[in-house]
Coordinates of C-alpha atoms in Angstrom, one line a residue:
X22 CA 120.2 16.9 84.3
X23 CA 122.6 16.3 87.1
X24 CA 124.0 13.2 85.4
X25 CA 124.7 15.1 81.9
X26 CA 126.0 17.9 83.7
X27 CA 128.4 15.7 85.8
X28 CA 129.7 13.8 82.7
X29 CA 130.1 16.9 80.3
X30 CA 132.4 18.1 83.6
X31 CA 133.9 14.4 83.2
X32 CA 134.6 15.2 79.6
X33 CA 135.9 18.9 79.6
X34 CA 138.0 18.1 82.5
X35 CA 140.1 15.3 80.7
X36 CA 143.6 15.9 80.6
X37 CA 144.8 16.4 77.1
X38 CA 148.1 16.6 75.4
X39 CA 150.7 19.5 75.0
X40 CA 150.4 20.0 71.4
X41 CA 154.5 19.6 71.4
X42 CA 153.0 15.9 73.1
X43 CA 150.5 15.3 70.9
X44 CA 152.8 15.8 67.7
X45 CA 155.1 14.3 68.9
X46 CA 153.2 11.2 69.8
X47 CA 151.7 11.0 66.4
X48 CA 154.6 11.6 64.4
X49 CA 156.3 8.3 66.4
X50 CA 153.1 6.0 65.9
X51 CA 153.1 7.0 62.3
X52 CA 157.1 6.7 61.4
X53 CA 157.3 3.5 63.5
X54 CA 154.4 2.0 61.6
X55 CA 156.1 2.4 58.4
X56 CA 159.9 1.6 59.4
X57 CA 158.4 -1.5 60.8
X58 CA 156.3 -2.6 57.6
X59 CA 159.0 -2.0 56.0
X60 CA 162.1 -3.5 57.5
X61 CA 159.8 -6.9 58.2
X62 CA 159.4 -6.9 54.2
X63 CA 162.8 -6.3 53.5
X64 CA 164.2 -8.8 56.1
X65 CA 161.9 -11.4 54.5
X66 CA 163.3 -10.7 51.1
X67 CA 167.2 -10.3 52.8
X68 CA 167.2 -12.6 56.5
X69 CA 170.1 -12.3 58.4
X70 CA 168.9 -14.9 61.7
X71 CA 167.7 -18.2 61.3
X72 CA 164.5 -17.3 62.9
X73 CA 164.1 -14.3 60.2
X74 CA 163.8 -17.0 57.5
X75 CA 162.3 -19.6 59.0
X76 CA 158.8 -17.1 60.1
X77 CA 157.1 -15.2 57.7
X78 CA 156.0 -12.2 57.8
X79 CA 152.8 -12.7 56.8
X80 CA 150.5 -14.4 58.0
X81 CA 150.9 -13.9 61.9
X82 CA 152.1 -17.1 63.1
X83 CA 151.9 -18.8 66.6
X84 CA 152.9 -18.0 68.9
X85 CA 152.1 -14.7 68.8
X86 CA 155.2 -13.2 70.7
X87 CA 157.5 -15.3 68.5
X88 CA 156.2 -13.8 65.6
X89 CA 156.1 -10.1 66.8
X90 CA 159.2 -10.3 67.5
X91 CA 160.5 -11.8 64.1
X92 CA 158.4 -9.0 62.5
X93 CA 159.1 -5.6 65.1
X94 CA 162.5 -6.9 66.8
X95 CA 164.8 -9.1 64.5
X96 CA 165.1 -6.8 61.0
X97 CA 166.1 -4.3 63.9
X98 CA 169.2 -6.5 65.4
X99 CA 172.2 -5.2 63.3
X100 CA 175.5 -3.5 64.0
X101 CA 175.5 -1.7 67.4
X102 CA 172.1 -3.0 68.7
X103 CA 174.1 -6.7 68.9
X104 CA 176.8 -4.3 70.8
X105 CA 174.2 -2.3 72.9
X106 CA 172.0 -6.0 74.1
X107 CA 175.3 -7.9 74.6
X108 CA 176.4 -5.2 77.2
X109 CA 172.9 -4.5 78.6
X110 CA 173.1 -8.4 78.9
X111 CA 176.3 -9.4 80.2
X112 CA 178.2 -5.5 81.2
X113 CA 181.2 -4.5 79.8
X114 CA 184.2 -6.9 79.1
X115 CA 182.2 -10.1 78.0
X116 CA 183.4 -8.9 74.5
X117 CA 186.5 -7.6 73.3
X118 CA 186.3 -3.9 72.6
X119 CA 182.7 -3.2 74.1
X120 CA 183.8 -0.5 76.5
X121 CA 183.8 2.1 73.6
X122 CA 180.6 2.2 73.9
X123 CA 179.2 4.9 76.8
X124 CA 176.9 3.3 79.4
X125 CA 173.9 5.0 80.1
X126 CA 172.1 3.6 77.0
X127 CA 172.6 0.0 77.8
X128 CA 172.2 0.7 81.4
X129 CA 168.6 1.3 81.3
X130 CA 168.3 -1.3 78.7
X131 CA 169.8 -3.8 81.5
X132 CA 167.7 -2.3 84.2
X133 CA 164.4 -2.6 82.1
X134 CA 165.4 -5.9 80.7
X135 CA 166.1 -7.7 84.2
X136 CA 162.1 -6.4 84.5
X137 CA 160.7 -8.1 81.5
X138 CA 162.8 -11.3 82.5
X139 CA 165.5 -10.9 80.3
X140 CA 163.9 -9.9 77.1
X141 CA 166.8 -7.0 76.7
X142 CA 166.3 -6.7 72.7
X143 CA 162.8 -5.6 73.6
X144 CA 164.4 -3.3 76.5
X145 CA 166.4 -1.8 74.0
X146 CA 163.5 -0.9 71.3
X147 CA 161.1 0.4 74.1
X148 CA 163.7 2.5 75.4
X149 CA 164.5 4.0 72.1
X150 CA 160.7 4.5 71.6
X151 CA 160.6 6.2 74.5
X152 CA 163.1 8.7 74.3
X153 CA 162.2 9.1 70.7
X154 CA 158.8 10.7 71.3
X155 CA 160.5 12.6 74.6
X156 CA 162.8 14.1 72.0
X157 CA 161.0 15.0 69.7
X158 CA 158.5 17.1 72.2
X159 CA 161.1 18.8 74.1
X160 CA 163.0 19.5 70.3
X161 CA 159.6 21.0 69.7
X162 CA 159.4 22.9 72.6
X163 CA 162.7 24.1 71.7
X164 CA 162.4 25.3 68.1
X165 CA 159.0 26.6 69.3
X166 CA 160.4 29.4 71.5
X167 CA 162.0 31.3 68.4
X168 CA 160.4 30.1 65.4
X169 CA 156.6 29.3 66.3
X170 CA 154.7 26.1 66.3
X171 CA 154.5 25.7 62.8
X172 CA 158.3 25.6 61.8
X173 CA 159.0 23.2 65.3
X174 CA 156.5 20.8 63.5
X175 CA 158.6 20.7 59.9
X176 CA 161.8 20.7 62.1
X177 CA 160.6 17.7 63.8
X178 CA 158.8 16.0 60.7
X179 CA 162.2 16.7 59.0
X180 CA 164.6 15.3 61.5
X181 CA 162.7 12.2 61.9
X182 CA 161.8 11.6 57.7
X183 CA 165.2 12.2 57.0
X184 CA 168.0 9.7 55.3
X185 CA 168.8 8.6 58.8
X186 CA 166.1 9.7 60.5
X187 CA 165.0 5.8 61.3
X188 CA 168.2 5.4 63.2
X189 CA 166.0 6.9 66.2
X190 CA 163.2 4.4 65.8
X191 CA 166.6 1.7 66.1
X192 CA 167.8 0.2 69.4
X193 CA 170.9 2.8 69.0
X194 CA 172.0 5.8 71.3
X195 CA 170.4 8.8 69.2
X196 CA 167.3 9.2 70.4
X197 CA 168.5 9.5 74.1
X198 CA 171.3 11.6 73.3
X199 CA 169.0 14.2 71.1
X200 CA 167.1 14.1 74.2
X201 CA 169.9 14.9 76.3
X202 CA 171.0 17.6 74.2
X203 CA 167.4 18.9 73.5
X204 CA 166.5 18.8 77.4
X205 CA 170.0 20.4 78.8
X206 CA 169.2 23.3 75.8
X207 CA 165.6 23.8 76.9
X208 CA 166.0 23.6 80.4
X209 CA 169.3 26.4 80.1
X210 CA 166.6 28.9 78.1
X211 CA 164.3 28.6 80.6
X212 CA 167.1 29.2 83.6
X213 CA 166.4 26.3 84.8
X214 CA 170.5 25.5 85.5
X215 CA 170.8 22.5 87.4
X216 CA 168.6 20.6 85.4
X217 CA 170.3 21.7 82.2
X218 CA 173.4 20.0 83.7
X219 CA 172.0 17.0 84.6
X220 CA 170.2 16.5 80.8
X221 CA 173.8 17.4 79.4
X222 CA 175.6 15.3 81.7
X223 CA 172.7 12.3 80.6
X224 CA 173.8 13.1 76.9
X225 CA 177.6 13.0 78.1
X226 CA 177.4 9.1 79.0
X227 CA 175.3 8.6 76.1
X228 CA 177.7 9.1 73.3
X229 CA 180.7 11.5 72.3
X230 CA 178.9 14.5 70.8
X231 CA 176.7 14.6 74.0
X232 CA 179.8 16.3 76.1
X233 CA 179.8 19.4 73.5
X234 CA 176.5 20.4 74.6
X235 CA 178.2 21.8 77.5
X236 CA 179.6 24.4 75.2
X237 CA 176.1 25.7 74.1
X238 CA 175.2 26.1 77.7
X239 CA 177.6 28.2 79.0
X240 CA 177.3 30.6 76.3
X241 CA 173.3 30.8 77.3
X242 CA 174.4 31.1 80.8
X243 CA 176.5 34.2 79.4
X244 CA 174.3 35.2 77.6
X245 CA 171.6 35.2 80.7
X246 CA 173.5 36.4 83.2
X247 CA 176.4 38.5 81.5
X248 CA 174.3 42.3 83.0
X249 CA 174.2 40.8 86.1
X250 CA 177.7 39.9 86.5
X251 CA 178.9 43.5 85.0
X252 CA 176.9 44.5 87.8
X253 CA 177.1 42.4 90.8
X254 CA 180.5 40.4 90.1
X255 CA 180.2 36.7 89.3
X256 CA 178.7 35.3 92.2
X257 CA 175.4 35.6 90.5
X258 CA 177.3 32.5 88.4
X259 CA 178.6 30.2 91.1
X260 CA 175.0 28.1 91.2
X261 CA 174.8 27.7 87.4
X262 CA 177.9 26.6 87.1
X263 CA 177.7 24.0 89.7
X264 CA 174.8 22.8 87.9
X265 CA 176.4 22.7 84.3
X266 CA 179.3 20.7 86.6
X267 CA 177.3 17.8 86.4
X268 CA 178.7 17.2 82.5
X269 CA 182.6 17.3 82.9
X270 CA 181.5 15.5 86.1
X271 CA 179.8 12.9 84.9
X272 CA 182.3 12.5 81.9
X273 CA 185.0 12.1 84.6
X274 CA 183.3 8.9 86.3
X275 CA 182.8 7.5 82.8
X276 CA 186.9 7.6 82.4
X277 CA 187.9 6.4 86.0
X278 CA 185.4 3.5 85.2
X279 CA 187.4 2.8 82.3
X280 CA 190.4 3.3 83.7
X281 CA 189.7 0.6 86.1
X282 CA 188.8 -1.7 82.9
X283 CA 192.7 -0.7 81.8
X284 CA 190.5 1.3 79.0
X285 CA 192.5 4.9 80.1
X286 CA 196.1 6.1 78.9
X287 CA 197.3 9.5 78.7
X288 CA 200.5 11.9 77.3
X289 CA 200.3 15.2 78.5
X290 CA 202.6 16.2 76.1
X291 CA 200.6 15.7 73.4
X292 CA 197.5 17.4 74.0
X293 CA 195.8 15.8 70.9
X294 CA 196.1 12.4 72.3
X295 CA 194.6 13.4 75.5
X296 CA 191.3 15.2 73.6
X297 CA 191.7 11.5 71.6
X298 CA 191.4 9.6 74.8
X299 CA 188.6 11.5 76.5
X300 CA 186.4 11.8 73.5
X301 CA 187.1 8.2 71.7
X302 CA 188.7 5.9 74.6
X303 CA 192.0 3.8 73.5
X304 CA 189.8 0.8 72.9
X305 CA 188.6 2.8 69.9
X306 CA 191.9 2.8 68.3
X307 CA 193.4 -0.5 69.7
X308 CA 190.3 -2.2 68.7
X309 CA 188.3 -0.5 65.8
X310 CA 191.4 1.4 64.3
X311 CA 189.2 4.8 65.3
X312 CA 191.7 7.6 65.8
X313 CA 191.1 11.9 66.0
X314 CA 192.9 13.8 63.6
X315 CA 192.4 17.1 62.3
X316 CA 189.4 17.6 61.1
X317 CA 188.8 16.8 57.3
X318 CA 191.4 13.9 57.0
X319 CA 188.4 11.2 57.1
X320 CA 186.9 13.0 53.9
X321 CA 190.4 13.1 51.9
X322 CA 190.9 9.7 53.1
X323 CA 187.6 9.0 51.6
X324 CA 187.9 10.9 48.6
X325 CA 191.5 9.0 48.0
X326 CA 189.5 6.0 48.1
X327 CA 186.8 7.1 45.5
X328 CA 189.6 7.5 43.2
X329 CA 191.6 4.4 43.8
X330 CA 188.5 2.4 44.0
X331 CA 184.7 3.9 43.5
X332 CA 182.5 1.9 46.2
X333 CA 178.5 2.7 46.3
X334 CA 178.6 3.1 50.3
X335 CA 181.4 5.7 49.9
X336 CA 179.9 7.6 47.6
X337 CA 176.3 7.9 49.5
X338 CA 178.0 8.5 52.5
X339 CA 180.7 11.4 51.0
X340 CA 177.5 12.7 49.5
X341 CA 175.5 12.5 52.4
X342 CA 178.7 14.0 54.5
X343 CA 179.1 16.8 51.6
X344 CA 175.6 17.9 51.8
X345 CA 174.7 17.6 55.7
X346 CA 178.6 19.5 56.4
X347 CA 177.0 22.6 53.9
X348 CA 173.6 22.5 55.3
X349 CA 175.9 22.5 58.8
X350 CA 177.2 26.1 57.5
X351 CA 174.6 27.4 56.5
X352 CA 172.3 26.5 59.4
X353 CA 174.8 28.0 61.6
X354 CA 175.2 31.6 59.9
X355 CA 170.9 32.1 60.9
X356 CA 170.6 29.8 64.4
X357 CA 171.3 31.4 67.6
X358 CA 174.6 31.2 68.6
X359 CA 174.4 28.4 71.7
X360 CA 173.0 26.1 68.8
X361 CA 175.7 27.3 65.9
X362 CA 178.5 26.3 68.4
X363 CA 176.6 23.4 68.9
X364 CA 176.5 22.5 65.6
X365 CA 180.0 23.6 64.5
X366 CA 181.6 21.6 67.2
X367 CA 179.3 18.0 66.0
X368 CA 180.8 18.8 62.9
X369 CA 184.1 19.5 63.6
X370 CA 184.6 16.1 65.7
X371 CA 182.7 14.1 63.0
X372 CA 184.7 15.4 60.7
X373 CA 187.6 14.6 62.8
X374 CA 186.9 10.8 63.7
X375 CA 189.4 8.4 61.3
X376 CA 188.6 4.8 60.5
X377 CA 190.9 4.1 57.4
X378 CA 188.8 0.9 55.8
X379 CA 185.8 2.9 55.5
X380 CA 186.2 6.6 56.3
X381 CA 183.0 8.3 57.0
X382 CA 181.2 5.1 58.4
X383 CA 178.7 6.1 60.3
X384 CA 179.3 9.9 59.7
X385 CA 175.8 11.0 57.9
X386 CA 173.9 9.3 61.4
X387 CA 175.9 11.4 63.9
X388 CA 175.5 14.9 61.9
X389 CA 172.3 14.1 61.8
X390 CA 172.4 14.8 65.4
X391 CA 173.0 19.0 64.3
X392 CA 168.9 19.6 65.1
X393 CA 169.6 23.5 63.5
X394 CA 170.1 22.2 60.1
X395 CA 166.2 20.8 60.1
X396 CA 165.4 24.1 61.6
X397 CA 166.9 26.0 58.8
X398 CA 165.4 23.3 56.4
X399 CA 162.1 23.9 57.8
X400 CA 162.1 27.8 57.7
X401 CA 162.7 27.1 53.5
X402 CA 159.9 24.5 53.9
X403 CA 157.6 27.5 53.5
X404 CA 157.4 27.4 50.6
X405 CA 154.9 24.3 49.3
X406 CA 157.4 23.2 46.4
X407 CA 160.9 23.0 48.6
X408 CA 158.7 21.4 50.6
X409 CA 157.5 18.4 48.3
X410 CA 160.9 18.4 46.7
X411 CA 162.7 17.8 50.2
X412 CA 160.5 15.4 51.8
X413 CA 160.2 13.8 48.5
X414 CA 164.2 13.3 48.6
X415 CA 164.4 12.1 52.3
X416 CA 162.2 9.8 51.6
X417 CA 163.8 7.9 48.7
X418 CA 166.8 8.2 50.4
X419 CA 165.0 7.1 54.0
X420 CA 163.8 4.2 52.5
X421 CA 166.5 3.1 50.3
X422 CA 169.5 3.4 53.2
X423 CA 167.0 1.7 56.0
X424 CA 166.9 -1.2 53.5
X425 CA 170.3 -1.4 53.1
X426 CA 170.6 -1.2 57.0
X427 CA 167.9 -3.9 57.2
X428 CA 169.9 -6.1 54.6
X429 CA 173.6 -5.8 56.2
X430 CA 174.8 -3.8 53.4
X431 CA 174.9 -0.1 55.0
X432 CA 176.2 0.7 58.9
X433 CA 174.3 3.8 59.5

């Protein structure tokens, strides 16, 4: 009697996951599983490395890590992840143009890397995992406080299952920034402000967008404290705001370290070029040919193109930009303010960023970053045939642009 009684204590008493955790957590396992199936098969068809065609993906060969890592890791180890493992590798400078990219995501994938004795491919795809399933529990939390449990899990289902969604299962920089941006968001609605700063200022040295989550924040801190300051002044602001510091703050460190890299240049006079420097860093123009205009010259530019001469990845990715910009719009007219601005400022910068060879490269993976259109999406997801009819669209489109990734024919 005492023995049952002690272990059904043992059992009740078991710590269990959130439910945010536990979707979360099974959502990952079961997107990973099928990214990775698939990329391995499509890299076996299309091999980019040596060691890609040389291993096969089936059967497992010896040795064993070899092949795991021809199977989970290689198919992966395109565009930016090269970028991302060379600077996590050997810091900023060993290549020409590297210190466009911000530092915190190859930072931990150097400081984890060092630990697994210099396997900092594998650094890179665990820390992406990680942050993946963080994001997608606090984004849960997050949808959860205004819409309920059961639109957070279609949001999240959504996000991750949609044309780009596999780009957070990828060694790349969205999965911590979403998490920056999902954490600083959370942590402001629950008035928690110094920790809102530091997520924001996390998702500020991640990538570009993360610095306009700033914008969201003070507008909930506005929103939070405006009765108080009508009543009491604005001291009642003072320790918020040095909390939400932490962003500009950490921004600012980002551009003396480039500055001492001779990666900083200003004209005051031409307040344009200054937003251009902050945001995109003269490497990105000297190097890339990146420049910020006003926003919709990349989609003219790429509409001009279309005419002049009709390419397949420009037309995916001016329909992708077309659909995701109107989704954008429409999202924003319903979602609560902090996230509208949120969303129209994403927009507006994406839609901003130049590269004349292929405008709109890369434009489809960074809107994807605007978490209220998958909100919106999942309130019409009510309804059982939008449902099928969306997620039977994402995941054509899911599986034909990750092959394309996989095969060097699509930068995402």
């Amino acid at each position: 009697m005492t023995a049952a009684t002690a272990t059904g204590t043992s059992a009740t008493s078991r710590p269990r996951l959130s439910p945010a955790w536990s979707w979360a957590v099974r959502l990952h396992v079961g997107y990973l599983a099928l990214f990775t199936v698939w990329a391995a098969w499509v890299s076996s068809a299309y091999p980019k490395f040596v060691e890609e065609a040389r291993l096969p993906v089936w059967p497992p060969s010896t040795p064993l890590g070899a092949w795991l890592e021809r199977v989970v890791l290689l198919p992966l180890y395109r565009y930016d992840v090269i970028w991302y493992v060379g600077i996590a590798r050997d810091g900023y400078g060993a290549e020409r143009g590297d210190i466009t990219f911000h530092p915190l995501y190859p930072l931990l994938a150097a400081l984890l890397g060092r630990l697994l004795g210099g396997q900092y491919l594998l650094a890179a795809w665990l820390v992406s995992q990680v942050c993946c399933v963080a994001m997608l529990a606090l984004l849960y939390k997050l949808v959860a406080l205004d819409e309920g449990e059961a639109v957070a899990r279609r949001a999240t289902l959504l996000l991750l299952g949609s044309p780009l969604g596999f780009t957070f299962l990828l060694p790349y920089t969205e999965s911590l920034l979403l998490l920056g941006v999902a954490a600083a968001l959370y942590a402001a609605r629950r008035g928690r402000w110094w920790l809102a700063g530091l997520a924001a200022a996390a998702a500020a040295l991640t990538k570009q967008p993360g610095a306009l989550v700033l914008l969201p924040l003070l507008w909930e801190l506005w929103h939070a404290r405006r009765a108080t300051v009508r009543a009491r002044g604005v001291r009642p602001l003072l320790g918020p705001l040095a909390g939400l510091a932490l962003t500009p703050l950490a921004l600012l460190s980002w551009i003396v370290y480039r500055a001492r890299l001779g990666d900083a240049s200003f004209r005051w006079d031409q307040p344009l070029g200054v937003v251009n420097r902050v945001l995109l860093s003269p490497a990105y123009e000297r190097v890339w040919g990146h420049s910020l205009s006003w926003p919709g010259a990349p989609l003219a530019m790429a509409l001009q193109h279309l005419a002049e001469r009709p390419m397949f990845y420009l037309w995916l990715n001016v329909l992708l930009v077309l659909l995701m910009s109107a989704l954008t719009l429409v999202a924003a007219l319903r979602a609560r303010r902090s996230y509208a601005l949120f969303a129209l400022a994403v927009l507006l910068l994406r839609l901003a960023i130049v590269y004349p060879p292929l405008p709109l490269m890369a434009a489809a993976r960074h809107l994807t970053l605007i978490f209220p259109i998958f909100i919106q999406l999942a309130r019409w997801c009510r309804r059982p045939a939008v449902a099928a009819l969306v997620l039977t669209v994402n995941a054509l489109l899911w599986a034909l642009i990750g092959a394309l990734y996989v095969r060097n024919a699509f930068v995402p």
